Amino acid sequence: MYSSSPADAPVVREPLHAPVAHLIRGEVVEGIHYGSVVVLGAGGTVEFQLGDIEAAFYPRSAVKPLQAVAMLRAGLPLDGALLSLAAASHSGEERHLAGTRHILELAGLTEDDLRNVPDMPFDPAVRDAWVREGRTPSRLAQNCSGKHAAMLWTAKVNGWSLEDYLDPEHPLQQAIQEIVEDLTGQRVARVSVDGCGAPLFSISLHGLARALSRITTAAPGTPEARVADAMRAHAEMASGAGRDVAALMRAVPGLLAKDGFEGVQVAALPDGRAIAVKIADGANRARIPVAAAALVRAGVDPESLTAFAGEPLLGGGEPVGRVRAVRALDPVELPACA
């Protein structure tokens, strides 16, 4: 445990976001995305911040590595690709469905035991193929099914009830909240419900970055290190083919990264440097270029991140601009020694 006495919960308020990305068309700023960014140094200190990093917010699926740590601490017997799937917002590819079925089979359960919301696959190409084949929404295809299968197995291992495993008062969810507070170092401000039906804990952007930093710096063999190792080794199982978060982990050696709906991104390096991003309007197109700029600000080689600088804006079918992180995120040039 990191702290037997987490700090007070973050304040629930309207976040004081700042401009974090510009939409530049023909050298004119056409639009502005607001948000917040935090960069932590290897020692956990705040090296850079923009916007409001202390207000309560919902990390959405970016909290899944923390939930996976909590389940391992509670006895979940998973590692490797299936553990990565337990922390996944997956694309609904056949490997994700097969992996979720495998977790359920290992637990002696079936798809009928899942309580997540039925949905179509997250990946547009996979979803289009489902529609062409006449397939309908299912709990297995929903992007959080791996997490839900793991939650069920964790509950079964501990002899807890299965039907109400999503109740915030259930022992499983209480155990997860305890670990979220342990890793973030702060009390949860509010408990709501995520899109999949699982409890969602409101923390701060600073707390989210601190939690992922603690996961990547944990000793080998600990639940934290097992989650980090699994997600890095099986990045596509935690996301999907062609997903930017998997590409980001491949581009930066040792990086652990997780995205979340509504413009959330968190990432951390093995030495504890970490970044967290929240795009105020939830725009996905701003999430990765701002995260990449924050990683450069944290000391990552910019050459390894050129592919994440921002998608082009088109005019007449040709690139005429792009989404770009604001200049405030540019790395600081240190003065040369005299």
Coordinates of C-alpha atoms in Angstrom, one line a residue:
M1 CA 0.0 0.0 0.0
Y2 CA 1.2 3.5 -0.8
S3 CA -0.7 5.5 1.8
S4 CA -2.7 4.4 4.8
S5 CA -4.3 7.9 4.8
P6 CA -5.1 9.2 1.3
A7 CA -5.5 12.9 0.9
D8 CA -9.0 14.5 0.8
A9 CA -11.0 14.1 -2.3
P10 CA -10.6 16.6 -5.1
V11 CA -13.0 19.5 -5.2
V12 CA -16.1 19.1 -7.3
R13 CA -16.3 22.3 -9.4
E14 CA -16.4 23.5 -13.0
P15 CA -12.9 22.8 -14.2
L16 CA -10.7 25.8 -15.0
H17 CA -9.6 24.4 -18.4
A18 CA -7.2 26.2 -20.7
P19 CA -6.5 26.0 -24.5
V20 CA -4.5 22.9 -25.2
A21 CA -4.9 22.4 -28.9
H22 CA -5.5 24.6 -32.0
L23 CA -7.2 23.6 -35.3
I24 CA -5.0 25.4 -37.8
R25 CA -6.3 25.9 -41.3
G26 CA -4.3 27.9 -43.8
E27 CA -2.1 29.3 -41.0
V28 CA -5.2 30.6 -39.2
V29 CA -6.5 29.2 -35.9
E30 CA -10.0 28.0 -36.9
G31 CA -10.9 26.3 -33.6
I32 CA -9.6 25.8 -30.1
H33 CA -9.9 22.7 -27.9
Y34 CA -9.7 23.4 -24.1
G35 CA -8.6 21.0 -21.5
S36 CA -6.0 20.2 -18.8
V37 CA -2.6 18.6 -18.8
V38 CA -0.2 17.4 -16.1
V39 CA 3.4 16.2 -16.5
L40 CA 5.1 14.4 -13.6
G41 CA 8.8 14.0 -13.2
A42 CA 10.5 10.7 -12.2
G43 CA 10.2 11.7 -8.5
G44 CA 6.5 12.3 -8.8
T45 CA 6.7 16.1 -8.7
V46 CA 4.6 18.2 -11.0
E47 CA 7.0 19.4 -13.7
F48 CA 4.3 21.1 -15.9
Q49 CA 0.6 21.8 -15.7
L50 CA -1.9 23.5 -17.8
G51 CA -5.5 24.1 -17.0
D52 CA -7.0 22.5 -13.9
I53 CA -5.3 19.3 -12.7
E54 CA -6.9 19.2 -9.2
A55 CA -10.6 19.4 -10.0
A56 CA -12.6 16.2 -9.7
F57 CA -13.3 14.5 -13.1
Y58 CA -14.2 11.1 -14.4
P59 CA -11.2 9.2 -15.9
R60 CA -13.5 6.8 -17.7
S61 CA -11.6 3.8 -19.2
A62 CA -8.3 5.3 -18.3
V63 CA -8.9 3.9 -14.8
K64 CA -8.9 0.3 -16.0
P65 CA -5.2 -0.4 -15.2
L66 CA -6.1 0.6 -11.6
Q67 CA -9.1 -1.7 -11.6
A68 CA -7.0 -4.5 -12.9
V69 CA -4.4 -4.0 -10.1
A70 CA -7.3 -4.1 -7.6
M71 CA -8.5 -7.4 -9.0
L72 CA -5.1 -9.0 -8.9
R73 CA -4.7 -7.9 -5.3
A74 CA -8.1 -9.6 -4.6
G75 CA -6.9 -12.9 -6.1
L76 CA -7.7 -12.7 -9.8
P77 CA -5.4 -15.5 -11.4
L78 CA -4.6 -13.8 -14.7
D79 CA -1.4 -12.7 -16.5
G80 CA -0.3 -12.1 -20.0
A81 CA -2.7 -11.4 -22.8
L82 CA -5.8 -12.2 -20.7
L83 CA -4.7 -9.8 -18.0
S84 CA -4.2 -7.1 -20.7
L85 CA -7.8 -7.8 -21.9
A86 CA -9.0 -7.4 -18.3
A87 CA -7.7 -3.8 -18.5
A88 CA -8.9 -3.3 -22.1
S89 CA -11.2 -1.0 -24.0
H90 CA -11.1 -3.4 -26.8
S91 CA -12.1 -3.1 -30.5
G92 CA -14.4 -6.1 -30.6
E93 CA -12.1 -8.2 -32.8
E94 CA -12.4 -12.0 -32.7
R95 CA -9.3 -12.3 -30.5
H96 CA -11.0 -10.0 -27.9
L97 CA -14.2 -12.0 -28.0
A98 CA -12.3 -15.3 -27.8
G99 CA -10.2 -14.0 -24.9
T100 CA -13.3 -12.9 -22.9
R101 CA -14.9 -16.3 -23.5
H102 CA -11.7 -17.9 -22.2
I103 CA -11.7 -15.9 -19.0
L104 CA -15.4 -16.8 -18.4
E105 CA -14.6 -20.5 -19.1
L106 CA -11.7 -20.5 -16.7
A107 CA -14.1 -19.1 -14.1
G108 CA -16.7 -21.6 -14.9
L109 CA -19.1 -18.9 -16.2
T110 CA -20.8 -17.9 -19.4
E111 CA -21.7 -14.8 -21.4
D112 CA -25.0 -14.8 -19.6
D113 CA -23.3 -14.0 -16.4
L114 CA -22.0 -10.6 -17.8
R115 CA -23.9 -7.5 -16.7
N116 CA -22.3 -5.0 -19.0
V117 CA -24.4 -3.2 -21.6
P118 CA -24.8 -5.1 -24.9
D119 CA -23.2 -3.2 -27.8
M120 CA -21.7 -3.5 -31.2
P121 CA -17.9 -3.7 -31.6
F122 CA -16.0 -0.4 -31.0
D123 CA -13.8 -0.5 -34.1
P124 CA -15.8 0.9 -37.1
A125 CA -14.5 -1.7 -39.6
V126 CA -15.3 -4.6 -37.2
R127 CA -18.7 -3.0 -36.5
D128 CA -19.5 -2.6 -40.2
A129 CA -18.6 -6.3 -40.7
W130 CA -21.0 -7.3 -37.9
V131 CA -23.8 -5.3 -39.6
R132 CA -23.2 -6.9 -42.9
E133 CA -23.3 -10.3 -41.3
G134 CA -26.6 -9.5 -39.6
R135 CA -25.1 -9.8 -36.1
T136 CA -26.7 -7.9 -33.2
P137 CA -25.3 -6.1 -30.1
S138 CA -23.9 -8.4 -27.4
R139 CA -22.3 -8.1 -24.0
L140 CA -19.3 -10.0 -25.4
A141 CA -18.7 -7.4 -28.2
Q142 CA -19.0 -4.4 -25.8
N143 CA -15.5 -2.9 -25.3
C144 CA -15.4 -3.5 -21.6
S145 CA -16.3 -7.2 -21.7
G146 CA -12.8 -8.4 -20.7
K147 CA -13.0 -6.2 -17.6
H148 CA -16.4 -7.5 -16.7
A149 CA -15.4 -11.1 -17.1
A150 CA -12.4 -10.5 -14.9
M151 CA -14.6 -8.8 -12.3
L152 CA -16.9 -11.9 -12.3
W153 CA -13.9 -14.2 -11.8
T154 CA -12.6 -12.1 -9.0
A155 CA -15.9 -12.2 -7.3
K156 CA -16.1 -15.9 -7.6
V157 CA -12.6 -16.5 -6.3
N158 CA -13.6 -14.6 -3.2
G159 CA -17.0 -16.2 -2.8
W160 CA -18.8 -13.0 -3.4
S161 CA -22.2 -12.8 -5.1
L162 CA -22.2 -12.6 -8.9
E163 CA -25.6 -11.2 -9.8
D164 CA -24.9 -7.8 -8.2
Y165 CA -21.1 -7.5 -8.9
L166 CA -21.7 -3.9 -10.3
D167 CA -23.3 -2.5 -7.2
P168 CA -21.0 0.2 -5.7
E169 CA -21.6 -1.4 -2.3
H170 CA -20.5 -4.9 -3.5
P171 CA -17.3 -6.1 -1.9
L172 CA -15.6 -6.2 -5.3
Q173 CA -16.4 -2.6 -6.0
Q174 CA -15.4 -1.6 -2.5
A175 CA -12.1 -3.3 -3.0
I176 CA -11.6 -1.5 -6.3
Q177 CA -12.4 1.9 -4.8
E178 CA -9.9 1.2 -2.0
I179 CA -7.1 0.5 -4.5
V180 CA -8.0 3.5 -6.6
E181 CA -7.7 5.7 -3.5
D182 CA -4.4 4.0 -2.6
L183 CA -2.8 4.4 -6.1
T184 CA -4.1 8.0 -6.7
G185 CA -3.3 9.0 -3.1
Q186 CA -6.7 10.7 -2.7
R187 CA -10.2 10.0 -1.7
V188 CA -12.8 9.4 -4.4
A189 CA -14.9 12.6 -4.8
R190 CA -18.0 11.0 -6.3
V191 CA -19.2 7.6 -7.5
S192 CA -21.2 7.4 -10.7
V193 CA -21.8 4.8 -13.4
D194 CA -19.7 4.3 -16.5
G195 CA -21.1 3.6 -19.9
C196 CA -20.6 -0.2 -19.4
G197 CA -22.5 -0.2 -16.1
A198 CA -19.6 -0.4 -13.8
P199 CA -19.1 2.1 -10.9
L200 CA -17.0 5.1 -12.0
F201 CA -14.8 6.9 -9.5
S202 CA -14.2 10.6 -9.7
I203 CA -10.6 11.6 -9.0
S204 CA -8.2 14.4 -10.2
L205 CA -6.1 14.4 -13.3
H206 CA -3.1 14.8 -11.0
G207 CA -4.2 11.7 -9.1
L208 CA -4.6 9.7 -12.3
A209 CA -1.0 10.5 -13.4
R210 CA 0.3 9.7 -10.0
A211 CA -1.5 6.3 -10.0
L212 CA 0.0 5.2 -13.4
S213 CA 3.4 6.4 -12.3
R214 CA 3.1 4.1 -9.2
I215 CA 2.1 1.2 -11.4
T216 CA 5.1 1.5 -13.8
T217 CA 7.6 1.9 -11.0
A218 CA 6.3 -1.0 -8.8
A219 CA 8.6 -3.9 -8.0
P220 CA 8.7 -6.8 -10.4
G221 CA 6.1 -9.4 -9.6
T222 CA 3.7 -7.1 -7.8
P223 CA 0.1 -6.7 -9.1
E224 CA 1.1 -3.3 -10.4
A225 CA 4.1 -4.6 -12.4
R226 CA 2.1 -7.5 -13.7
V227 CA -0.6 -5.2 -15.1
A228 CA 2.0 -2.9 -16.7
D229 CA 3.9 -5.9 -18.2
A230 CA 0.8 -7.5 -19.6
M231 CA -0.5 -4.3 -21.2
R232 CA 2.9 -3.4 -22.8
A233 CA 3.5 -6.9 -24.1
H234 CA -0.1 -7.2 -25.4
A235 CA -1.0 -3.6 -26.4
E236 CA -3.4 -4.7 -29.1
M237 CA -5.2 -6.9 -26.7
A238 CA -5.8 -3.9 -24.5
S239 CA -7.1 -1.9 -27.5
G240 CA -7.0 -3.3 -31.0
A241 CA -5.3 -3.3 -34.4
G242 CA -4.7 0.2 -35.7
R243 CA -5.5 1.9 -32.3
D244 CA -3.4 4.9 -31.5
V245 CA -2.8 4.0 -27.9
A246 CA -1.2 0.7 -28.9
A247 CA 0.9 2.5 -31.5
L248 CA 2.0 4.9 -28.9
M249 CA 3.2 2.1 -26.6
R250 CA 5.1 0.6 -29.5
A251 CA 6.7 3.9 -30.4
V252 CA 8.1 4.7 -26.9
P253 CA 9.9 1.8 -25.2
G254 CA 8.6 0.9 -21.8
L255 CA 5.6 3.3 -22.1
L256 CA 2.3 2.2 -20.5
A257 CA -0.7 4.1 -21.9
K258 CA -4.4 4.0 -21.6
D259 CA -7.1 6.1 -23.2
G260 CA -10.7 6.8 -22.0
F261 CA -13.8 8.2 -23.5
E262 CA -14.4 12.0 -23.4
G263 CA -10.8 12.9 -24.3
V264 CA -8.8 11.2 -21.5
Q265 CA -5.3 9.9 -21.9
V266 CA -2.7 8.8 -19.4
A267 CA 0.8 7.4 -19.9
A268 CA 3.8 6.6 -17.8
L269 CA 7.4 5.5 -18.3
P270 CA 9.3 2.9 -16.2
D271 CA 11.2 5.6 -14.3
G272 CA 7.9 7.2 -13.1
R273 CA 7.6 10.1 -15.5
A274 CA 3.9 10.4 -16.3
I275 CA 1.4 12.5 -18.2
A276 CA -2.3 12.8 -18.1
V277 CA -4.6 14.7 -20.4
K278 CA -8.3 15.7 -20.4
I279 CA -9.9 17.3 -23.4
A280 CA -12.8 19.4 -22.2
D281 CA -15.1 18.8 -25.1
G282 CA -14.2 15.1 -25.3
A283 CA -12.7 15.5 -28.8
N284 CA -10.7 12.5 -29.7
R285 CA -8.7 14.3 -32.4
A286 CA -7.1 16.5 -29.8
R287 CA -6.3 13.7 -27.3
I288 CA -3.3 12.1 -28.9
P289 CA -1.4 15.3 -30.2
V290 CA -1.8 16.9 -26.8
A291 CA -0.6 13.7 -25.1
A292 CA 2.4 13.4 -27.5
A293 CA 3.4 17.0 -26.8
A294 CA 3.1 16.3 -23.0
L295 CA 5.4 13.3 -23.4
V296 CA 7.9 15.4 -25.3
R297 CA 7.7 17.9 -22.4
A298 CA 8.4 14.9 -20.1
G299 CA 11.6 14.2 -21.9
V300 CA 10.6 11.6 -24.5
D301 CA 12.5 11.9 -27.8
P302 CA 10.3 13.9 -30.2
E303 CA 11.5 11.9 -33.2
S304 CA 9.7 8.9 -31.8
L305 CA 6.4 10.8 -31.6
T306 CA 6.2 12.5 -35.0
A307 CA 3.4 10.2 -36.1
F308 CA 1.3 11.5 -33.2
A309 CA 1.6 15.2 -33.9
G310 CA -2.0 15.7 -35.1
E311 CA -4.3 14.6 -37.8
P312 CA -4.5 16.8 -41.0
L313 CA -7.4 19.2 -41.8
L314 CA -8.5 18.8 -45.3
G315 CA -9.6 21.3 -47.9
G316 CA -10.8 20.1 -51.3
G317 CA -9.4 16.7 -50.3
E318 CA -5.9 18.0 -49.7
P319 CA -4.2 18.8 -46.3
V320 CA -4.4 22.5 -45.5
G321 CA -3.8 22.5 -41.8
R322 CA -3.8 20.2 -38.8
V323 CA -4.7 19.8 -35.1
R324 CA -1.7 21.1 -33.1
A325 CA -0.9 21.2 -29.4
V326 CA -0.6 24.8 -28.1
R327 CA 2.8 26.4 -27.9
A328 CA 2.7 26.3 -24.1
L329 CA 3.3 22.6 -24.4
D330 CA 6.5 23.0 -26.4
P331 CA 9.6 21.7 -24.6
V332 CA 11.6 24.3 -22.7
E333 CA 15.0 25.1 -24.2
L334 CA 17.6 25.1 -21.5
P335 CA 20.3 27.8 -21.8
A336 CA 23.7 26.7 -22.9
C337 CA 26.4 26.6 -20.3
A338 CA 28.8 29.6 -20.3

